[in-house]
Coordinates of C-alpha atoms and ligand atoms in Angstrom, one line a residue:
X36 CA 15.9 -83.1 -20.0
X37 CA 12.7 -83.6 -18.2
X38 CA 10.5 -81.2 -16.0
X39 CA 13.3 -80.9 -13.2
X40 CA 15.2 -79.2 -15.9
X41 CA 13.1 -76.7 -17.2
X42 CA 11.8 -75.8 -13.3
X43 CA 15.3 -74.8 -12.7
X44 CA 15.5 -73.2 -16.4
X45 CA 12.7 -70.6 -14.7
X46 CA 13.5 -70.5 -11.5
X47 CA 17.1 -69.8 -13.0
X48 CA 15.4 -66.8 -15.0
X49 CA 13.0 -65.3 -12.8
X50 CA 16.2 -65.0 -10.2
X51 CA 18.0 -63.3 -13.2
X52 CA 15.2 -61.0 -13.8
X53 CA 14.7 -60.2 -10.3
X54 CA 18.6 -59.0 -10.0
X55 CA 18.4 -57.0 -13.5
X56 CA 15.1 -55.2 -12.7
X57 CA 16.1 -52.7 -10.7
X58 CA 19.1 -51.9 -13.3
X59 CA 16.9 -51.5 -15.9
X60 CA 14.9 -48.9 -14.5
X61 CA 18.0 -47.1 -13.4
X62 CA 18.4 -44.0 -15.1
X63 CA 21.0 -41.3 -14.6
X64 CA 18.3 -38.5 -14.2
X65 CA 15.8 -38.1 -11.4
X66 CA 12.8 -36.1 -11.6
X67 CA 12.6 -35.0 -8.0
X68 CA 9.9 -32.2 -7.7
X69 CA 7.8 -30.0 -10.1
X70 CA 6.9 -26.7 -8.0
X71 CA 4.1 -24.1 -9.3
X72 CA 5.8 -21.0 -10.1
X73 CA 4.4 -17.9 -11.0
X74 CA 3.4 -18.9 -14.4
X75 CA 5.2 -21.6 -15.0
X76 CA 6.3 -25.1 -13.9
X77 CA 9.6 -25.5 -12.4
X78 CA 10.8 -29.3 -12.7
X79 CA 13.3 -30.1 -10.5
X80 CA 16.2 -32.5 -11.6
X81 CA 18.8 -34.5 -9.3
X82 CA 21.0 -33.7 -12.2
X83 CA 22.0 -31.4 -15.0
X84 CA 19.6 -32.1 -17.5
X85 CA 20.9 -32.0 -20.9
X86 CA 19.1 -30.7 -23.9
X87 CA 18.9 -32.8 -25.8
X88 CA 17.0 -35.7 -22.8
X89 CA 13.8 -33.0 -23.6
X90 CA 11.3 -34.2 -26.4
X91 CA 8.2 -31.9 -26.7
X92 CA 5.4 -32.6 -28.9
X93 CA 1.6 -31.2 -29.1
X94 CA -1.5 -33.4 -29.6
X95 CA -4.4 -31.8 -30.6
X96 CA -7.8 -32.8 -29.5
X97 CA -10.9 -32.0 -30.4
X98 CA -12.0 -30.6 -27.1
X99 CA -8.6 -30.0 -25.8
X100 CA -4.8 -29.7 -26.5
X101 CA -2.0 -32.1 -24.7
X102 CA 1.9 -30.7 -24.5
X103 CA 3.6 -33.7 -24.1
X104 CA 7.1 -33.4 -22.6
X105 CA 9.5 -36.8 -22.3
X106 CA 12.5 -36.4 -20.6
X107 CA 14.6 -39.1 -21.3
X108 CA 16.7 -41.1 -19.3
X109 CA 14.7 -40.1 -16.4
X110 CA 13.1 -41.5 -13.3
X111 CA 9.9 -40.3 -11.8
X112 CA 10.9 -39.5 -8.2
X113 CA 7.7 -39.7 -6.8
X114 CA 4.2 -40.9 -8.2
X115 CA 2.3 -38.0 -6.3
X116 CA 4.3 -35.3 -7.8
X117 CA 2.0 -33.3 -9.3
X118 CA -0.7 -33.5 -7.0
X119 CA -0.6 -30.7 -5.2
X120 CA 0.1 -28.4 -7.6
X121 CA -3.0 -25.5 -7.5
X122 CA -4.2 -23.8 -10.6
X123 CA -7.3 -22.5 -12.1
X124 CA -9.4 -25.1 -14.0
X125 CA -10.3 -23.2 -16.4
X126 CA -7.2 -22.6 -18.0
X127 CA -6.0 -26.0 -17.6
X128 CA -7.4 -29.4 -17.0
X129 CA -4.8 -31.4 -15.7
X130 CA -0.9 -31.6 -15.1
X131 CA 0.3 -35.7 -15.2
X132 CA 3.7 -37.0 -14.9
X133 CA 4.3 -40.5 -15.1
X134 CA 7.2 -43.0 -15.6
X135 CA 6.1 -43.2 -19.7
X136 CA 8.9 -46.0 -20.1
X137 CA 11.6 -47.3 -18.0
X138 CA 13.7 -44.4 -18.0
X139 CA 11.7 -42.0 -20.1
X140 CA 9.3 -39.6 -17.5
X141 CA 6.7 -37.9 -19.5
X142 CA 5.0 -34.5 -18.4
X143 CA 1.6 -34.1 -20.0
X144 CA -0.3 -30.3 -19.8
X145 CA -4.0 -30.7 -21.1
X146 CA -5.7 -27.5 -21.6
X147 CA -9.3 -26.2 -22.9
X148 CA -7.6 -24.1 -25.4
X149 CA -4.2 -24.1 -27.3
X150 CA -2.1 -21.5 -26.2
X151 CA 1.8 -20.2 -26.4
X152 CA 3.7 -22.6 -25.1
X153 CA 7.5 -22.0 -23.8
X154 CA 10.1 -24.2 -22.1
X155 CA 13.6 -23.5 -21.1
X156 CA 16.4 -24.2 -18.5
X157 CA 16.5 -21.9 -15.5
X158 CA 19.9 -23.6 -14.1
X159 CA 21.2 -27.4 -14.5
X160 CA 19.0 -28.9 -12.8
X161 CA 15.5 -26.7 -12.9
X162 CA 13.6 -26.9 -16.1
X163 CA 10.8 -24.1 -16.7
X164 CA 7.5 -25.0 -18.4
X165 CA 5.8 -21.9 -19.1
X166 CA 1.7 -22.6 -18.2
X167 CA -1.3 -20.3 -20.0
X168 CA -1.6 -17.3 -18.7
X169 CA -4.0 -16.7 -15.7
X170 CA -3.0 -20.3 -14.7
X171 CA -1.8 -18.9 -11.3
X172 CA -3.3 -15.4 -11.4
X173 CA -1.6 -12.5 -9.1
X174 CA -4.4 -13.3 -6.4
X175 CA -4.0 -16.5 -6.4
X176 CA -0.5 -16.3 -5.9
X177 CA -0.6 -14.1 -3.1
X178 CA -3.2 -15.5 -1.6
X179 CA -1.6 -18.7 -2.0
X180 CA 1.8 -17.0 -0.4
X181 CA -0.3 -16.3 2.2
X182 CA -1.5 -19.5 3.1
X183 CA 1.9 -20.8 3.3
X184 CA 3.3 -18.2 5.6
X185 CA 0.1 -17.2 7.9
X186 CA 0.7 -20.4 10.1
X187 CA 1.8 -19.0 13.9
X188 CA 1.2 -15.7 15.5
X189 CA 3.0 -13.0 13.0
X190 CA 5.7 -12.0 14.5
X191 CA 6.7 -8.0 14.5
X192 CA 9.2 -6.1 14.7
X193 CA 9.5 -6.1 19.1
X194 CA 9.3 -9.8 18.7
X195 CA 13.3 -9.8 17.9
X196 CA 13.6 -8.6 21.8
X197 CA 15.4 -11.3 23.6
X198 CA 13.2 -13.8 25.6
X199 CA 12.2 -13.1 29.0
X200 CA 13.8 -15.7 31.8
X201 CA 11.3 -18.4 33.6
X202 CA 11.3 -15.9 36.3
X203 CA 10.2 -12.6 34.7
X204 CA 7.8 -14.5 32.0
X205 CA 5.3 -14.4 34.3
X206 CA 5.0 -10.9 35.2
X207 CA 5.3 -9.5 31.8
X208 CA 3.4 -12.1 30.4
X209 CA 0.3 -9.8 31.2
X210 CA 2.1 -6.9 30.1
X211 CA 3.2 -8.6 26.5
X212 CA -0.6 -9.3 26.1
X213 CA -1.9 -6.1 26.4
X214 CA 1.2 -4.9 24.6
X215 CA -0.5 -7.3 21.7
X216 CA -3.6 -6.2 21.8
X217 CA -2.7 -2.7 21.6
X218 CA -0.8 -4.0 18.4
X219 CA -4.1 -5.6 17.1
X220 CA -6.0 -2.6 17.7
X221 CA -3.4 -0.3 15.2
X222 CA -2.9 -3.2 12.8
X223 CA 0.7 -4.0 11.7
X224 CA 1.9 -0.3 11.5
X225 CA 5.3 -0.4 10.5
X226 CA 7.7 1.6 11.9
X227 CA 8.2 5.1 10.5
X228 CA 5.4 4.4 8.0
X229 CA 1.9 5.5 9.9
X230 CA 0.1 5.1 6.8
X231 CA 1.3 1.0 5.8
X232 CA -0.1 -1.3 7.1
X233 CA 0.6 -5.2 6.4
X234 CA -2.0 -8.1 7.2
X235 CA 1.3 -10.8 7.0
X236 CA 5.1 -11.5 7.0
X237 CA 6.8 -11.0 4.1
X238 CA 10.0 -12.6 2.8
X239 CA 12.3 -10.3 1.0
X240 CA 15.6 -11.5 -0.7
X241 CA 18.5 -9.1 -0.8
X242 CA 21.0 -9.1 -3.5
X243 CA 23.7 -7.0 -3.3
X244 CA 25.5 -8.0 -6.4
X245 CA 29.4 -9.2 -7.5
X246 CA 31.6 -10.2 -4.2
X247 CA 34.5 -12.0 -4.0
X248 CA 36.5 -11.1 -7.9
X249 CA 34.2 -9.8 -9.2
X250 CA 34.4 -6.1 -7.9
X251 CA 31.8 -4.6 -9.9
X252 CA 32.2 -0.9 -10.9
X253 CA 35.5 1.0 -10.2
X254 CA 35.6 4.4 -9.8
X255 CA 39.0 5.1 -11.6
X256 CA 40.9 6.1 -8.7
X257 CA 40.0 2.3 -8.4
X258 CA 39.6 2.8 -4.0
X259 CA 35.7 3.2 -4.5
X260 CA 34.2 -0.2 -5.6
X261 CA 30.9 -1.0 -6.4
X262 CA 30.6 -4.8 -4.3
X263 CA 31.6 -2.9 -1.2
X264 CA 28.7 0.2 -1.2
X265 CA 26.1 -1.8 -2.2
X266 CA 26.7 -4.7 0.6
X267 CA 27.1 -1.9 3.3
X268 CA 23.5 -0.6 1.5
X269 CA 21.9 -4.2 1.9
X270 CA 22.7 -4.3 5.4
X271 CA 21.4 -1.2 5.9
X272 CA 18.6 -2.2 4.2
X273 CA 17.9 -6.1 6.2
X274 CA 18.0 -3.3 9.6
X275 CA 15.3 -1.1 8.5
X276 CA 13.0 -4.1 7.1
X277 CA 13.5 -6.2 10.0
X278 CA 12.4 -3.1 12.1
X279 CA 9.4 -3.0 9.9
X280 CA 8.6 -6.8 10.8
X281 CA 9.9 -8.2 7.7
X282 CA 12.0 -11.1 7.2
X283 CA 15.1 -10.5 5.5
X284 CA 17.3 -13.0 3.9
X285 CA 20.2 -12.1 1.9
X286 CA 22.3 -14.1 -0.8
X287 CA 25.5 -12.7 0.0
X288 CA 26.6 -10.7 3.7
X289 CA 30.1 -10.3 3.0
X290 CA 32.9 -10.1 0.5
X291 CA 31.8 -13.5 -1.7
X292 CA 31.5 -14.4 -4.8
X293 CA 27.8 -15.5 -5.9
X294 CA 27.1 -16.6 -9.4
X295 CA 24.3 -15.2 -11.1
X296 CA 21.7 -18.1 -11.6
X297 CA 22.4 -18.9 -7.8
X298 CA 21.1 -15.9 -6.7
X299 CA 18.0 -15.9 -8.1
X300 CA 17.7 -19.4 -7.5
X301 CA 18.3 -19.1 -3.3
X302 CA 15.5 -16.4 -4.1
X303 CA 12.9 -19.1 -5.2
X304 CA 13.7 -21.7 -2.8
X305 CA 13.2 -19.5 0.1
X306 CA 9.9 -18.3 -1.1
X307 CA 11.0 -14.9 -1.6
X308 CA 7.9 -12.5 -1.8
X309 CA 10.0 -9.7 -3.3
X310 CA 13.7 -10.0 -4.8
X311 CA 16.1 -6.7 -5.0
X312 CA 19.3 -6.9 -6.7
X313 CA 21.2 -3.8 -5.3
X314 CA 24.0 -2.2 -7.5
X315 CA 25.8 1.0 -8.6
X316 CA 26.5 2.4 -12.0
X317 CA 29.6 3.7 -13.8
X318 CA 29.9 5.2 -16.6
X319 CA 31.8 3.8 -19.6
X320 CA 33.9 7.2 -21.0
X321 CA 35.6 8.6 -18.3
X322 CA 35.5 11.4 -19.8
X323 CA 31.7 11.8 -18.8
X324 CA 32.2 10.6 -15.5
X325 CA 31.7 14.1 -13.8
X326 CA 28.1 14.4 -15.9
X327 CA 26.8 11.5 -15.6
X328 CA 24.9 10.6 -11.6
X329 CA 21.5 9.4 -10.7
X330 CA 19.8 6.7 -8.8
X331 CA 17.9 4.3 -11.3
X332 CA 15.5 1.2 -10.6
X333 CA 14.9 -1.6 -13.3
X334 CA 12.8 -4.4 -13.5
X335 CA 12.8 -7.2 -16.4
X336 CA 11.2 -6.9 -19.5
X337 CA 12.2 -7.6 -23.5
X338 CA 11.5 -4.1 -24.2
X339 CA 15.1 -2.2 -24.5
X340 CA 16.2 0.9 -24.6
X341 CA 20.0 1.7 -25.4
X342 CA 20.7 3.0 -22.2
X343 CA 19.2 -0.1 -20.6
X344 CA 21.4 -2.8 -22.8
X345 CA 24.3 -0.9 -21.7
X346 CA 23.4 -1.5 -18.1
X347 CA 22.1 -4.8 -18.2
X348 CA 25.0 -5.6 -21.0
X349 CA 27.8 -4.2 -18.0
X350 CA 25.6 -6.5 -14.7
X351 CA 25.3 -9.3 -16.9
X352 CA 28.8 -9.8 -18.4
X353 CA 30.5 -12.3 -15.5
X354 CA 30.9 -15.2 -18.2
X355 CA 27.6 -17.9 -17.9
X356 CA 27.6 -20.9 -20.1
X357 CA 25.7 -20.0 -23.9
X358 CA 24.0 -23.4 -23.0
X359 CA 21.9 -20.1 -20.8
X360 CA 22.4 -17.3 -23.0
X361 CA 20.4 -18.8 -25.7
X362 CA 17.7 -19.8 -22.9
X363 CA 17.6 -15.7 -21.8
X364 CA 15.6 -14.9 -25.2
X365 CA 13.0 -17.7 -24.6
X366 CA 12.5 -16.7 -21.4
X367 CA 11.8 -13.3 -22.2
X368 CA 9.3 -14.0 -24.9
X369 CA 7.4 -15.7 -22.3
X370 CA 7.8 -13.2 -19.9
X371 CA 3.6 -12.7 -18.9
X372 CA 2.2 -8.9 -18.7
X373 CA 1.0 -9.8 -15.4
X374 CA 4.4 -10.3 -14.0
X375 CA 6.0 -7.5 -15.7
X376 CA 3.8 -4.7 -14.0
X377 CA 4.3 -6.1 -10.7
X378 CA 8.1 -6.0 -11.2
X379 CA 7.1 -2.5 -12.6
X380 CA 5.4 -1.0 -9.7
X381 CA 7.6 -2.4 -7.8
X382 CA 10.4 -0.5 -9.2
X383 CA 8.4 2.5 -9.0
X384 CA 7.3 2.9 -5.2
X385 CA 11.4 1.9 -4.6
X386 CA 12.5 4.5 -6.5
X387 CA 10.1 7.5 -5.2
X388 CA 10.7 6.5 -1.8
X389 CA 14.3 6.4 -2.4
X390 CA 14.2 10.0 -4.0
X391 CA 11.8 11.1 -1.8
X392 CA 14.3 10.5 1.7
X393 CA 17.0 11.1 0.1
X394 CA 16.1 15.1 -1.3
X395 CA 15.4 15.7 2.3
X396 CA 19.1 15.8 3.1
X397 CA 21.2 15.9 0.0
X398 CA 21.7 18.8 -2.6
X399 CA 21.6 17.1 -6.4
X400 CA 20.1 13.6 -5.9
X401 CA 19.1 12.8 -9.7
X402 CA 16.6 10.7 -11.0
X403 CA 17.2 8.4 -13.4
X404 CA 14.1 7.2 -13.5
X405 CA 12.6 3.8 -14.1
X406 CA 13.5 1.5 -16.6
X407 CA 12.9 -2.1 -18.2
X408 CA 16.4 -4.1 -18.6
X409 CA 17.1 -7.2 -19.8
X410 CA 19.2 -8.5 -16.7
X411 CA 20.1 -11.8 -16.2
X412 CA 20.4 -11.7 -12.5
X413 CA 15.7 -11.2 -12.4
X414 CA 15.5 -13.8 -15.1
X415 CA 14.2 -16.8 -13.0
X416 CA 13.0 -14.9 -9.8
X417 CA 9.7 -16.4 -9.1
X418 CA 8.2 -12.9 -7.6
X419 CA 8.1 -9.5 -8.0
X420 CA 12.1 -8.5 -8.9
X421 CA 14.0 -5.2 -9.5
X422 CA 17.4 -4.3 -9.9
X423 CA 18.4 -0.5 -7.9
X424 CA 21.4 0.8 -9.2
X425 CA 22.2 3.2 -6.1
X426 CA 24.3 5.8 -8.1
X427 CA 27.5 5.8 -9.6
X428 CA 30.8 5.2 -8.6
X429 CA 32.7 6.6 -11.1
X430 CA 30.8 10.3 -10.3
X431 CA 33.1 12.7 -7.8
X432 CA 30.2 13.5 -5.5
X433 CA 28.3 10.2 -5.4
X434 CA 31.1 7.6 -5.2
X435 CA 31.6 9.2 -1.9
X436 CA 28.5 9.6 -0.5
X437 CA 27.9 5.6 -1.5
X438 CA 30.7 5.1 1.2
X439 CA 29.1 7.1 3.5
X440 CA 26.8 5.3 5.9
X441 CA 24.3 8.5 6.7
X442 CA 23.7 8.4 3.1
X443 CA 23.5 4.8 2.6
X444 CA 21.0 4.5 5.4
X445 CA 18.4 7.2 4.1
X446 CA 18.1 5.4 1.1
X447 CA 18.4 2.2 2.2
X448 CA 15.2 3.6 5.0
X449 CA 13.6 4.2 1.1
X450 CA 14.4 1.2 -0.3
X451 CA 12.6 -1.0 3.0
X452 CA 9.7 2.0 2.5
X453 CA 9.2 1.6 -1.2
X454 CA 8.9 -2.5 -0.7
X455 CA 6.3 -1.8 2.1
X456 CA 4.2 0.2 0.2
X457 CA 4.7 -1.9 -2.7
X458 CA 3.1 -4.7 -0.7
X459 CA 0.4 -2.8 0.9
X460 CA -1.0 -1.7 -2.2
X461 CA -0.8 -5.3 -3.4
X462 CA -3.1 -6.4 -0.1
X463 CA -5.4 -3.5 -1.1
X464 CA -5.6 -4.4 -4.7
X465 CA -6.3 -8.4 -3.6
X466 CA -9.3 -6.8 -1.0
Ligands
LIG539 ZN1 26.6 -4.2 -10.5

């Protein structure tokens, strides 16, 4: 065989190589997006990532500490995927991803200083990689938030009126300025509420829980149901903060069932600024059902009461794989202060304001105060997240007035007040 043959030998192999590359780098996982969360990195996955494709390892330096994640069988879905992720130097110095081998993608976290570490699936396809704390501080998440949204004129609550026609636009275009600078003048003053004012457009998630099946708490007459109040309360609820200027999204608006992880996961992809999970109680011996009433608010935390495991124990139990049972404990370890008093006083303006309307026209309106729970349906939620359980259904006087729609409105009216303040304070705080 002379040269011809070994030209043809190469050119014969280079061909091969140049049909087999792109099967070699194939994998079966994509990494598509890694967002900054609250406190955490969310990686986003064109798959369901299994367990046992995460490798994490820690490499201490002398001046700094690298957690080194590989996810294997993985491809990099972008080169420029982390670099616009914002946090505060001083906690960390940098956050790589790179296509480490073919189908490996490695995730690299170098900080200053060595600190608790957490990762854990939030769904099948979001991994959660908890960052030091103070990475994305309250302010800067707000303020961040705010960046997003500010872009456009803020639209209030008479900006819902329909659209004047080409032929009227012109006359009450004059009329619709001065109407704004009036509005300018007062500040967003929300309606109802002289004292709150809001500088920006918040995005509020409603979750009115069960749907569909699952019918949530009975009363045992069984004719009162718990997934019916509570989506007549949202609504009522979306009216009164849409009023207030607010947009309102909600993950159910009828009679459909929502699994649990999808709830709070709609939450985070719409950049939800708040997220309420709306619900009513029951008690478990009916032979207490006559004693036992009250409106309760809780917000996510590992501390738990008894009273609070049996709530969050009856909310959580639709059946969710153990692959995210086991991955609820993590995630509450890594749970950071900072996010737990937000949820916190968040829980507590709702549940004054609710009390507060509500005594103004009903006899026996009970508090049951506010609580921490470990409920599956917050766990996830990327912002400030409570859980209102609006009374219960299986008391005489309260399943009814949960089907009654003067009632529901007055404390849904506290419900949209409580989140307003909530917020206004936060702007105050951030000042
Ligand atoms: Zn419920």
């Amino acid at each position: 065989m002379g040269s011809k043959g070994s030209l043809f030998r190469s050119v014969w192999l280079a061909l091969c190589l140049l049909f087999l590359l792109p099967l070699t780098v194939e994998a079966s996982n994509r990494l598509d997006r890694i967002e900054m969360g609250y406190d955490r990195l969310i990686l986003h996955f064109s798959r369901p990532l299994e367990r046992s494709a995460v490798r994490h390892f820690v490499l201490q330096g002398k001046s700094s500490v690298r957690y080194v994640f590989d996810f294997s069988d993985t491809r990099l879905g972008s080169r420029s995927i982390t670099r616009g992720l914002k946090y505060s130097s001083s906690r960390v110095r940098s956050i790589r991803a790179s296509q480490y081998r073919k189908r490996t993608v490695r995730l690299v976290i170098e900080t200053p200083e060595p600190y608790a570490i957490g990762h854990y699936p939030l769904s099948e396809r979001n991994y959660a990689v908890v960052l030091p704390k103070g990475t994305n501080s309250i302010k800067g998440l707000f303020a961040s938030l705010s960046k997003r949204k500010t872009k456009g004129p803020q639209r209030k609550a008479n900006s819902q009126t329909p659209k004047p026609s080409a032929k009227t636009a012109k006359s009450t275009k004059k009329k619709s300025a001065k109407k704004a600078d009036a509005k300018r003048a007062t500040g967003s003053k929300l309606m109802g509420e002289p004292g709150i004012h809001l500088k920006r457009r918040y995005t509020v998630i409603l979750d009115p829980g069960h749907g569909g099946h699952d019918s949530g708490a009975l009363d045992p007459s069984r004719r009162y149901q718990e997934k019916r109040a509570i989506l007549a309360i949202a609504h009522w609820v979306r009216r009164h903060l849409k009023a207030m200027g607010f947009r309102v999204l909600m993950t159910r608006s009828n009679d459909r069932f929502i699994k649990l992880h999808h709830r709070t996961r709609y939450a985070n992809r719409k950049h939800g600024d708040i997220f309420v999970s709306i619900h009513a109680n029951a008690v478990g011996r009916l032979s207490r059902a006559r004693k036992v009433r009250g409106i309760e608010t809780y917000y996510l935390s590992p501390a738990r009461s008894a009273r609070a495991r049996r709530v969050a124990a009856k909310e959580n139990s639709i059946a969710f794989k153990k692959y995210y049972k086991d991955s609820m404990n993590v995630y509450l370890q890594t749970l950071t202060r900072s996010k737990i008093v937000l949820s916190n006083k968040l829980a507590l303006d709702v549940q004054r304001s609710m009390l507060q309307d509500l005594r103004k026209h009903y006899r026996g309106v009970v508090d049951g105060g506010v609580r921490p729970a470990p409920f599956w349906v917050l766990v996830g939620a990327e912002m400030p997240a409570i859980l209102v359980e609006t009374g219960y259904i299986t008391h005489p006087t309260e399943k009814k007035r949960l089907y009654d729609a003067r009632y529901e409105d007055i404390l849904a009216k506290g419900i949209a007040k409580g989140i307003a303040r909530f917020l206004a304070n936060r702007e105050r705080e951030m000042e």
